[in-house]
Amino acid sequence: MFISQDSPVTFKGFTLVMPAVAVGNVGQLAVDLIVSTLNMSRVGYVHTDCLIPMAGNNPYVSCKEDAEELHTPAEVYAAAELKLAVLQIRAPVVQTKSKKFCQLLVSWIKASGFSRTVVLSSSHAYQRDDQQLQGTPLRYLATPSLLKVSADALNELGWREMERVPPFPGVKDADAQPRLCIPGGGVTKGLYADSCTEDLPLAVLLLFCSEGDNVPDAFTLVNHLNDWLCLLDNPSQQSRSKWKIPTSWSLLFGSGIPPALF
């Protein structure tokens, strides 16, 4: 599944950050900011038929020499000095293969020896229930394996755990068990459930949002992650200026209106 670009790569003890292809593509945009700001090197890619095939130019162009590099739907970047790896996913998951994709990712994470995995995701804001409308739009989930080593750190941050909701909204039934529901979250719930089953240390950070200009949401999510992982030197400075916007973002909304129309 994972194919290294040059020499064999070891991820033992690394933290893995990856997005879920979810509403607003917030997780993918946040990962773009991490890769671009930390100037991470591409070390390989994930080859699978679970993603819609695509290819494009280098989204993190820094000079003319690398502008024409070919990039694929799922690529892995690393910063060895930070013990950090990032899996960027640029294509939607084939609907009938989402379960298989979760299993492949969990198998790779387990075999690679990552110390922890963080999934950046999002969920439809309009489908929140009453309790989810209160307070911050940010939520987290953590597997039992991660809580064994990071429960104190998460408690100190004061983060809010993703609420479970009744099977039938608005209907109170003492016998009905609340369930985890992440509408618009793509493979988020599947990855979390499989990681719990496999006893993997995994956390999900997600944001309630709507489709549109989701750049502000990406900054909110990546700053939230930075509060925990301290990827930058000044984690308390909650501003956009510390994150480097990749060149590919200039085309987020197309190439503009053709002057010939006027």
PDB file of C-alpha atoms in Angstrom:
ATOM      1  CA  MET A   1       0.000   0.000   0.000  1.00  0.00           C
ATOM      2  CA  PHE A   2       2.714   2.520   1.012  1.00  0.00           C
ATOM      3  CA  ILE A   3       5.481   2.957  -1.542  1.00  0.00           C
ATOM      4  CA  SER A   4       8.563   4.928  -0.492  1.00  0.00           C
ATOM      5  CA  GLN A   5       9.935   7.487  -2.908  1.00  0.00           C
ATOM      6  CA  ASP A   6      13.638   6.689  -2.472  1.00  0.00           C
ATOM      7  CA  SER A   7      15.192   4.639   0.317  1.00  0.00           C
ATOM      8  CA  PRO A   8      13.039   2.699   2.805  1.00  0.00           C
ATOM      9  CA  VAL A   9      11.402   4.930   5.403  1.00  0.00           C
ATOM     10  CA  THR A  10      10.798   4.134   9.056  1.00  0.00           C
ATOM     11  CA  PHE A  11       8.001   5.836  10.990  1.00  0.00           C
ATOM     12  CA  LYS A  12       8.463   4.117  14.347  1.00  0.00           C
ATOM     13  CA  GLY A  13       7.719   6.593  17.126  1.00  0.00           C
ATOM     14  CA  PHE A  14       6.387   9.235  14.714  1.00  0.00           C
ATOM     15  CA  THR A  15       3.097  11.099  15.059  1.00  0.00           C
ATOM     16  CA  LEU A  16       0.882  10.752  11.991  1.00  0.00           C
ATOM     17  CA  VAL A  17      -1.497  13.557  10.998  1.00  0.00           C
ATOM     18  CA  MET A  18      -4.004  12.905   8.230  1.00  0.00           C
ATOM     19  CA  PRO A  19      -7.298  14.359   6.991  1.00  0.00           C
ATOM     20  CA  ALA A  20     -10.632  12.745   6.380  1.00  0.00           C
ATOM     21  CA  VAL A  21     -12.236  13.827   3.107  1.00  0.00           C
ATOM     22  CA  ALA A  22     -15.198  15.527   4.754  1.00  0.00           C
ATOM     23  CA  VAL A  23     -17.528  18.508   4.436  1.00  0.00           C
ATOM     24  CA  GLY A  24     -15.687  21.649   3.336  1.00  0.00           C
ATOM     25  CA  ASN A  25     -12.399  19.744   2.922  1.00  0.00           C
ATOM     26  CA  VAL A  26     -11.314  21.409   6.167  1.00  0.00           C
ATOM     27  CA  GLY A  27      -8.947  18.623   7.203  1.00  0.00           C
ATOM     28  CA  GLN A  28      -7.199  18.629   3.824  1.00  0.00           C
ATOM     29  CA  LEU A  29      -6.752  22.405   3.904  1.00  0.00           C
ATOM     30  CA  ALA A  30      -5.332  22.185   7.438  1.00  0.00           C
ATOM     31  CA  VAL A  31      -2.860  19.511   6.319  1.00  0.00           C
ATOM     32  CA  ASP A  32      -1.834  21.765   3.411  1.00  0.00           C
ATOM     33  CA  LEU A  33      -0.894  24.447   5.932  1.00  0.00           C
ATOM     34  CA  ILE A  34       1.183  21.995   7.979  1.00  0.00           C
ATOM     35  CA  VAL A  35       3.121  20.620   5.002  1.00  0.00           C
ATOM     36  CA  SER A  36       3.734  24.070   3.527  1.00  0.00           C
ATOM     37  CA  THR A  37       4.712  25.797   6.775  1.00  0.00           C
ATOM     38  CA  LEU A  38       7.048  23.054   8.007  1.00  0.00           C
ATOM     39  CA  ASN A  39       8.489  22.580   4.496  1.00  0.00           C
ATOM     40  CA  MET A  40       7.994  18.837   4.825  1.00  0.00           C
ATOM     41  CA  SER A  41       9.586  16.457   2.338  1.00  0.00           C
ATOM     42  CA  ARG A  42       7.603  13.952   0.318  1.00  0.00           C
ATOM     43  CA  VAL A  43       8.810  10.475   1.255  1.00  0.00           C
ATOM     44  CA  GLY A  44       6.314   8.280  -0.565  1.00  0.00           C
ATOM     45  CA  TYR A  45       2.738   7.699  -1.565  1.00  0.00           C
ATOM     46  CA  VAL A  46      -0.167   5.395  -0.859  1.00  0.00           C
ATOM     47  CA  HIS A  47      -1.297   3.277  -3.795  1.00  0.00           C
ATOM     48  CA  THR A  48      -4.883   2.005  -3.584  1.00  0.00           C
ATOM     49  CA  ASP A  49      -7.946   1.543  -5.752  1.00  0.00           C
ATOM     50  CA  CYS A  50     -10.101   2.954  -2.941  1.00  0.00           C
ATOM     51  CA  LEU A  51      -9.478   6.544  -4.061  1.00  0.00           C
ATOM     52  CA  ILE A  52     -10.672   8.159  -7.264  1.00  0.00           C
ATOM     53  CA  PRO A  53      -7.553   8.307  -9.490  1.00  0.00           C
ATOM     54  CA  MET A  54      -6.140  11.737 -10.246  1.00  0.00           C
ATOM     55  CA  ALA A  55      -2.839  13.516 -10.810  1.00  0.00           C
ATOM     56  CA  GLY A  56      -1.660  17.101 -10.789  1.00  0.00           C
ATOM     57  CA  ASN A  57       1.237  19.507 -10.444  1.00  0.00           C
ATOM     58  CA  ASN A  58       3.117  20.166  -7.218  1.00  0.00           C
ATOM     59  CA  PRO A  59       0.753  21.979  -4.800  1.00  0.00           C
ATOM     60  CA  TYR A  60       3.685  23.216  -2.684  1.00  0.00           C
ATOM     61  CA  VAL A  61       5.834  24.845  -5.378  1.00  0.00           C
ATOM     62  CA  SER A  62       8.906  26.611  -3.996  1.00  0.00           C
ATOM     63  CA  CYS A  63      10.994  27.013  -7.160  1.00  0.00           C
ATOM     64  CA  LYS A  64      10.838  26.454 -10.918  1.00  0.00           C
ATOM     65  CA  GLU A  65      12.600  23.102 -10.634  1.00  0.00           C
ATOM     66  CA  ASP A  66       9.824  21.424  -8.651  1.00  0.00           C
ATOM     67  CA  ALA A  67       6.861  23.156 -10.316  1.00  0.00           C
ATOM     68  CA  GLU A  68       6.228  20.331 -12.767  1.00  0.00           C
ATOM     69  CA  GLU A  69       6.500  17.420 -10.344  1.00  0.00           C
ATOM     70  CA  LEU A  70       3.654  14.947 -10.674  1.00  0.00           C
ATOM     71  CA  HIS A  71       1.594  14.413  -7.537  1.00  0.00           C
ATOM     72  CA  THR A  72      -0.973  11.713  -6.739  1.00  0.00           C
ATOM     73  CA  PRO A  73      -4.155  11.297  -4.603  1.00  0.00           C
ATOM     74  CA  ALA A  74      -2.487  10.155  -1.369  1.00  0.00           C
ATOM     75  CA  GLU A  75       1.044  11.186  -0.460  1.00  0.00           C
ATOM     76  CA  VAL A  76       3.151  10.963   2.685  1.00  0.00           C
ATOM     77  CA  TYR A  77       5.360  13.792   3.922  1.00  0.00           C
ATOM     78  CA  ALA A  78       7.777  13.743   6.851  1.00  0.00           C
ATOM     79  CA  ALA A  79       9.771  16.016   9.139  1.00  0.00           C
ATOM     80  CA  ALA A  80      12.252  13.710  10.850  1.00  0.00           C
ATOM     81  CA  GLU A  81      13.423  16.342  13.337  1.00  0.00           C
ATOM     82  CA  LEU A  82       9.867  16.692  14.644  1.00  0.00           C
ATOM     83  CA  LYS A  83       9.092  12.968  14.464  1.00  0.00           C
ATOM     84  CA  LEU A  84       6.097  13.976  12.376  1.00  0.00           C
ATOM     85  CA  ALA A  85       4.553  12.360   9.307  1.00  0.00           C
ATOM     86  CA  VAL A  86       1.600  13.630   7.295  1.00  0.00           C
ATOM     87  CA  LEU A  87      -0.642  11.725   4.923  1.00  0.00           C
ATOM     88  CA  GLN A  88      -2.389  14.110   2.542  1.00  0.00           C
ATOM     89  CA  ILE A  89      -5.445  12.746   0.722  1.00  0.00           C
ATOM     90  CA  ARG A  90      -6.517  14.769  -2.315  1.00  0.00           C
ATOM     91  CA  ALA A  91      -9.260  12.608  -3.846  1.00  0.00           C
ATOM     92  CA  PRO A  92     -12.623  11.325  -2.624  1.00  0.00           C
ATOM     93  CA  VAL A  93     -12.930   7.769  -1.373  1.00  0.00           C
ATOM     94  CA  VAL A  94     -14.841   5.460  -3.703  1.00  0.00           C
ATOM     95  CA  GLN A  95     -18.186   5.099  -1.949  1.00  0.00           C
ATOM     96  CA  THR A  96     -18.334   1.312  -2.123  1.00  0.00           C
ATOM     97  CA  LYS A  97     -14.765   0.958  -0.821  1.00  0.00           C
ATOM     98  CA  SER A  98     -14.800   3.163   2.273  1.00  0.00           C
ATOM     99  CA  LYS A  99     -14.709   0.181   4.647  1.00  0.00           C
ATOM    100  CA  LYS A 100     -11.799  -1.364   2.747  1.00  0.00           C
ATOM    101  CA  PHE A 101      -9.957   1.970   2.792  1.00  0.00           C
ATOM    102  CA  CYS A 102     -10.313   2.246   6.571  1.00  0.00           C
ATOM    103  CA  GLN A 103      -8.971  -1.268   7.012  1.00  0.00           C
ATOM    104  CA  LEU A 104      -6.003  -0.564   4.721  1.00  0.00           C
ATOM    105  CA  LEU A 105      -5.123   2.621   6.593  1.00  0.00           C
ATOM    106  CA  VAL A 106      -5.396   0.972   9.995  1.00  0.00           C
ATOM    107  CA  SER A 107      -3.197  -1.917   8.824  1.00  0.00           C
ATOM    108  CA  TRP A 108      -0.554   0.503   7.506  1.00  0.00           C
ATOM    109  CA  ILE A 109      -0.633   2.617  10.674  1.00  0.00           C
ATOM    110  CA  LYS A 110      -0.228  -0.474  12.809  1.00  0.00           C
ATOM    111  CA  ALA A 111       2.597  -1.927  10.701  1.00  0.00           C
ATOM    112  CA  SER A 112       4.465   1.409  10.568  1.00  0.00           C
ATOM    113  CA  GLY A 113       4.679   1.768  14.343  1.00  0.00           C
ATOM    114  CA  PHE A 114       3.300   5.300  14.671  1.00  0.00           C
ATOM    115  CA  SER A 115       3.147   6.413  18.294  1.00  0.00           C
ATOM    116  CA  ARG A 116      -0.187   8.154  17.683  1.00  0.00           C
ATOM    117  CA  THR A 117      -2.435   9.206  14.818  1.00  0.00           C
ATOM    118  CA  VAL A 118      -4.483  12.381  14.554  1.00  0.00           C
ATOM    119  CA  VAL A 119      -7.350  12.572  12.048  1.00  0.00           C
ATOM    120  CA  LEU A 120      -8.468  16.088  11.081  1.00  0.00           C
ATOM    121  CA  SER A 121     -12.106  16.115  10.067  1.00  0.00           C
ATOM    122  CA  SER A 122     -15.342  18.087   9.895  1.00  0.00           C
ATOM    123  CA  SER A 123     -19.077  17.553  10.199  1.00  0.00           C
ATOM    124  CA  HIS A 124     -22.212  19.287   8.923  1.00  0.00           C
ATOM    125  CA  ALA A 125     -23.036  22.239  11.169  1.00  0.00           C
ATOM    126  CA  TYR A 126     -26.727  22.137  10.270  1.00  0.00           C
ATOM    127  CA  GLN A 127     -27.131  18.600  11.636  1.00  0.00           C
ATOM    128  CA  ARG A 128     -26.032  19.406  15.188  1.00  0.00           C
ATOM    129  CA  ASP A 129     -28.425  18.598  18.007  1.00  0.00           C
ATOM    130  CA  ASP A 130     -29.218  21.010  20.846  1.00  0.00           C
ATOM    131  CA  GLN A 131     -26.235  20.126  23.032  1.00  0.00           C
ATOM    132  CA  GLN A 132     -23.823  20.451  20.104  1.00  0.00           C
ATOM    133  CA  LEU A 133     -25.039  23.990  19.392  1.00  0.00           C
ATOM    134  CA  GLN A 134     -23.551  25.171  22.672  1.00  0.00           C
ATOM    135  CA  GLY A 135     -20.018  26.512  23.011  1.00  0.00           C
ATOM    136  CA  THR A 136     -17.157  25.935  20.590  1.00  0.00           C
ATOM    137  CA  PRO A 137     -17.698  24.198  17.215  1.00  0.00           C
ATOM    138  CA  LEU A 138     -14.569  22.098  17.840  1.00  0.00           C
ATOM    139  CA  ARG A 139     -14.786  18.533  19.140  1.00  0.00           C
ATOM    140  CA  TYR A 140     -12.473  15.582  19.695  1.00  0.00           C
ATOM    141  CA  LEU A 141     -12.570  11.816  19.983  1.00  0.00           C
ATOM    142  CA  ALA A 142      -9.859   9.597  21.421  1.00  0.00           C
ATOM    143  CA  THR A 143      -9.474   5.840  21.439  1.00  0.00           C
ATOM    144  CA  PRO A 144      -8.924   4.079  24.793  1.00  0.00           C
ATOM    145  CA  SER A 145      -5.324   3.371  23.756  1.00  0.00           C
ATOM    146  CA  LEU A 146      -4.609   7.073  23.241  1.00  0.00           C
ATOM    147  CA  LEU A 147      -6.324   8.080  26.475  1.00  0.00           C
ATOM    148  CA  LYS A 148      -3.919   5.844  28.405  1.00  0.00           C
ATOM    149  CA  VAL A 149      -1.033   8.149  27.483  1.00  0.00           C
ATOM    150  CA  SER A 150      -2.669  11.486  26.638  1.00  0.00           C
ATOM    151  CA  ALA A 151      -5.722  11.837  28.897  1.00  0.00           C
ATOM    152  CA  ASP A 152      -4.032  14.380  31.181  1.00  0.00           C
ATOM    153  CA  ALA A 153      -2.840  16.515  28.262  1.00  0.00           C
ATOM    154  CA  LEU A 154      -6.306  16.559  26.712  1.00  0.00           C
ATOM    155  CA  ASN A 155      -7.895  17.449  30.040  1.00  0.00           C
ATOM    156  CA  GLU A 156      -5.477  20.356  30.502  1.00  0.00           C
ATOM    157  CA  LEU A 157      -6.447  21.720  27.095  1.00  0.00           C
ATOM    158  CA  GLY A 158     -10.079  21.765  28.164  1.00  0.00           C
ATOM    159  CA  TRP A 159     -11.267  20.301  24.881  1.00  0.00           C
ATOM    160  CA  ARG A 160     -14.820  19.122  24.424  1.00  0.00           C
ATOM    161  CA  GLU A 161     -15.497  15.513  23.478  1.00  0.00           C
ATOM    162  CA  MET A 162     -17.845  14.726  20.605  1.00  0.00           C
ATOM    163  CA  GLU A 163     -21.301  14.081  22.030  1.00  0.00           C
ATOM    164  CA  ARG A 164     -23.239  10.898  21.395  1.00  0.00           C
ATOM    165  CA  VAL A 165     -26.767  11.496  20.181  1.00  0.00           C
ATOM    166  CA  PRO A 166     -30.032   9.529  20.634  1.00  0.00           C
ATOM    167  CA  PRO A 167     -30.911   7.090  17.835  1.00  0.00           C
ATOM    168  CA  PHE A 168     -34.077   9.110  17.238  1.00  0.00           C
ATOM    169  CA  PRO A 169     -33.525  12.879  17.668  1.00  0.00           C
ATOM    170  CA  GLY A 170     -35.959  14.458  20.086  1.00  0.00           C
ATOM    171  CA  VAL A 171     -37.172  11.123  21.448  1.00  0.00           C
ATOM    172  CA  LYS A 172     -36.056  10.180  24.943  1.00  0.00           C
ATOM    173  CA  ASP A 173     -35.875   6.451  25.543  1.00  0.00           C
ATOM    174  CA  ALA A 174     -34.156   5.042  28.597  1.00  0.00           C
ATOM    175  CA  ASP A 175     -33.394   1.801  26.752  1.00  0.00           C
ATOM    176  CA  ALA A 176     -31.923   3.437  23.646  1.00  0.00           C
ATOM    177  CA  GLN A 177     -28.146   3.812  23.740  1.00  0.00           C
ATOM    178  CA  PRO A 178     -26.691   7.106  22.428  1.00  0.00           C
ATOM    179  CA  ARG A 179     -24.614   6.638  19.284  1.00  0.00           C
ATOM    180  CA  LEU A 180     -21.707   8.368  17.633  1.00  0.00           C
ATOM    181  CA  CYS A 181     -22.877  10.293  14.580  1.00  0.00           C
ATOM    182  CA  ILE A 182     -20.581  12.360  12.317  1.00  0.00           C
ATOM    183  CA  PRO A 183     -22.692  13.472   9.323  1.00  0.00           C
ATOM    184  CA  GLY A 184     -20.524  14.644   6.445  1.00  0.00           C
ATOM    185  CA  GLY A 185     -17.428  13.195   8.097  1.00  0.00           C
ATOM    186  CA  GLY A 186     -16.536  10.658   5.410  1.00  0.00           C
ATOM    187  CA  VAL A 187     -14.435   7.795   6.793  1.00  0.00           C
ATOM    188  CA  THR A 188     -13.921   9.499  10.172  1.00  0.00           C
ATOM    189  CA  LYS A 189     -16.260   7.264  12.130  1.00  0.00           C
ATOM    190  CA  GLY A 190     -14.963   4.110  10.414  1.00  0.00           C
ATOM    191  CA  LEU A 191     -11.327   4.973  11.163  1.00  0.00           C
ATOM    192  CA  TYR A 192     -12.157   5.701  14.776  1.00  0.00           C
ATOM    193  CA  ALA A 193     -14.139   2.477  15.225  1.00  0.00           C
ATOM    194  CA  ASP A 194     -11.465   0.310  13.549  1.00  0.00           C
ATOM    195  CA  SER A 195      -8.731   1.948  15.629  1.00  0.00           C
ATOM    196  CA  CYS A 196     -10.662   1.185  18.818  1.00  0.00           C
ATOM    197  CA  THR A 197     -10.980  -2.438  17.721  1.00  0.00           C
ATOM    198  CA  GLU A 198      -7.266  -2.690  16.869  1.00  0.00           C
ATOM    199  CA  ASP A 199      -6.233  -0.873  20.075  1.00  0.00           C
ATOM    200  CA  LEU A 200      -4.472   1.911  18.164  1.00  0.00           C
ATOM    201  CA  PRO A 201      -3.745   5.320  19.748  1.00  0.00           C
ATOM    202  CA  LEU A 202      -5.820   7.625  17.542  1.00  0.00           C
ATOM    203  CA  ALA A 203      -7.503  10.976  18.053  1.00  0.00           C
ATOM    204  CA  VAL A 204     -10.029  12.781  15.878  1.00  0.00           C
ATOM    205  CA  LEU A 205     -10.167  16.571  15.863  1.00  0.00           C
ATOM    206  CA  LEU A 206     -13.203  17.888  14.041  1.00  0.00           C
ATOM    207  CA  LEU A 207     -15.026  21.112  13.360  1.00  0.00           C
ATOM    208  CA  PHE A 208     -18.711  21.720  12.692  1.00  0.00           C
ATOM    209  CA  CYS A 209     -18.894  23.721   9.465  1.00  0.00           C
ATOM    210  CA  SER A 210     -20.762  24.343   6.207  1.00  0.00           C
ATOM    211  CA  GLU A 211     -19.654  24.217   2.588  1.00  0.00           C
ATOM    212  CA  GLY A 212     -18.284  27.482   1.205  1.00  0.00           C
ATOM    213  CA  ASP A 213     -15.079  29.399   1.853  1.00  0.00           C
ATOM    214  CA  ASN A 214     -13.585  27.025   4.415  1.00  0.00           C
ATOM    215  CA  VAL A 215     -10.156  28.676   4.646  1.00  0.00           C
ATOM    216  CA  PRO A 216     -11.011  30.282   8.042  1.00  0.00           C
ATOM    217  CA  ASP A 217     -12.166  26.852   9.268  1.00  0.00           C
ATOM    218  CA  ALA A 218      -8.823  25.343   8.240  1.00  0.00           C
ATOM    219  CA  PHE A 219      -6.927  27.940  10.270  1.00  0.00           C
ATOM    220  CA  THR A 220      -9.194  27.300  13.255  1.00  0.00           C
ATOM    221  CA  LEU A 221      -8.600  23.552  13.080  1.00  0.00           C
ATOM    222  CA  VAL A 222      -4.836  23.719  12.560  1.00  0.00           C
ATOM    223  CA  ASN A 223      -4.460  26.209  15.450  1.00  0.00           C
ATOM    224  CA  HIS A 224      -6.484  23.808  17.592  1.00  0.00           C
ATOM    225  CA  LEU A 225      -4.100  20.983  16.661  1.00  0.00           C
ATOM    226  CA  ASN A 226      -1.115  23.214  17.355  1.00  0.00           C
ATOM    227  CA  ASP A 227      -2.319  23.802  20.917  1.00  0.00           C
ATOM    228  CA  TRP A 228      -1.706  20.109  21.505  1.00  0.00           C
ATOM    229  CA  LEU A 229       1.230  19.134  19.300  1.00  0.00           C
ATOM    230  CA  CYS A 230       3.072  22.498  19.392  1.00  0.00           C
ATOM    231  CA  LEU A 231       4.227  22.220  15.790  1.00  0.00           C
ATOM    232  CA  LEU A 232       5.272  25.875  15.750  1.00  0.00           C
ATOM    233  CA  ASP A 233       7.465  27.786  18.187  1.00  0.00           C
ATOM    234  CA  ASN A 234       4.689  30.079  19.365  1.00  0.00           C
ATOM    235  CA  PRO A 235       1.557  27.966  19.851  1.00  0.00           C
ATOM    236  CA  SER A 236      -0.238  30.723  21.804  1.00  0.00           C
ATOM    237  CA  GLN A 237      -0.317  33.123  18.849  1.00  0.00           C
ATOM    238  CA  GLN A 238      -3.667  32.380  17.236  1.00  0.00           C
ATOM    239  CA  SER A 239      -3.196  34.221  13.961  1.00  0.00           C
ATOM    240  CA  ARG A 240      -2.921  33.327  10.308  1.00  0.00           C
ATOM    241  CA  SER A 241       0.485  34.953   9.888  1.00  0.00           C
ATOM    242  CA  LYS A 242       2.396  32.017  11.375  1.00  0.00           C
ATOM    243  CA  TRP A 243       1.071  29.565   8.774  1.00  0.00           C
ATOM    244  CA  LYS A 244       2.417  29.561   5.224  1.00  0.00           C
ATOM    245  CA  ILE A 245      -0.333  29.389   2.600  1.00  0.00           C
ATOM    246  CA  PRO A 246       0.610  26.998  -0.246  1.00  0.00           C
ATOM    247  CA  THR A 247       0.681  28.289  -3.815  1.00  0.00           C
ATOM    248  CA  SER A 248      -2.097  25.870  -4.816  1.00  0.00           C
ATOM    249  CA  TRP A 249      -4.597  27.874  -2.728  1.00  0.00           C
ATOM    250  CA  SER A 250      -4.553  30.628  -5.350  1.00  0.00           C
ATOM    251  CA  LEU A 251      -6.823  28.357  -7.399  1.00  0.00           C
ATOM    252  CA  LEU A 252      -9.210  27.263  -4.636  1.00  0.00           C
ATOM    253  CA  PHE A 253     -12.095  29.028  -6.350  1.00  0.00           C
ATOM    254  CA  GLY A 254     -10.940  28.642  -9.943  1.00  0.00           C
ATOM    255  CA  SER A 255      -8.787  30.912 -12.063  1.00  0.00           C
ATOM    256  CA  GLY A 256     -11.070  33.953 -11.954  1.00  0.00           C
ATOM    257  CA  ILE A 257     -13.472  35.517 -14.421  1.00  0.00           C
ATOM    258  CA  PRO A 258     -12.118  35.580 -17.998  1.00  0.00           C
ATOM    259  CA  PRO A 259     -11.653  39.241 -19.062  1.00  0.00           C
ATOM    260  CA  ALA A 260     -12.990  38.296 -22.531  1.00  0.00           C
ATOM    261  CA  LEU A 261     -16.492  38.137 -21.013  1.00  0.00           C
ATOM    262  CA  PHE A 262     -16.438  41.907 -20.764  1.00  0.00           C
TER     263      PHE A 262
END
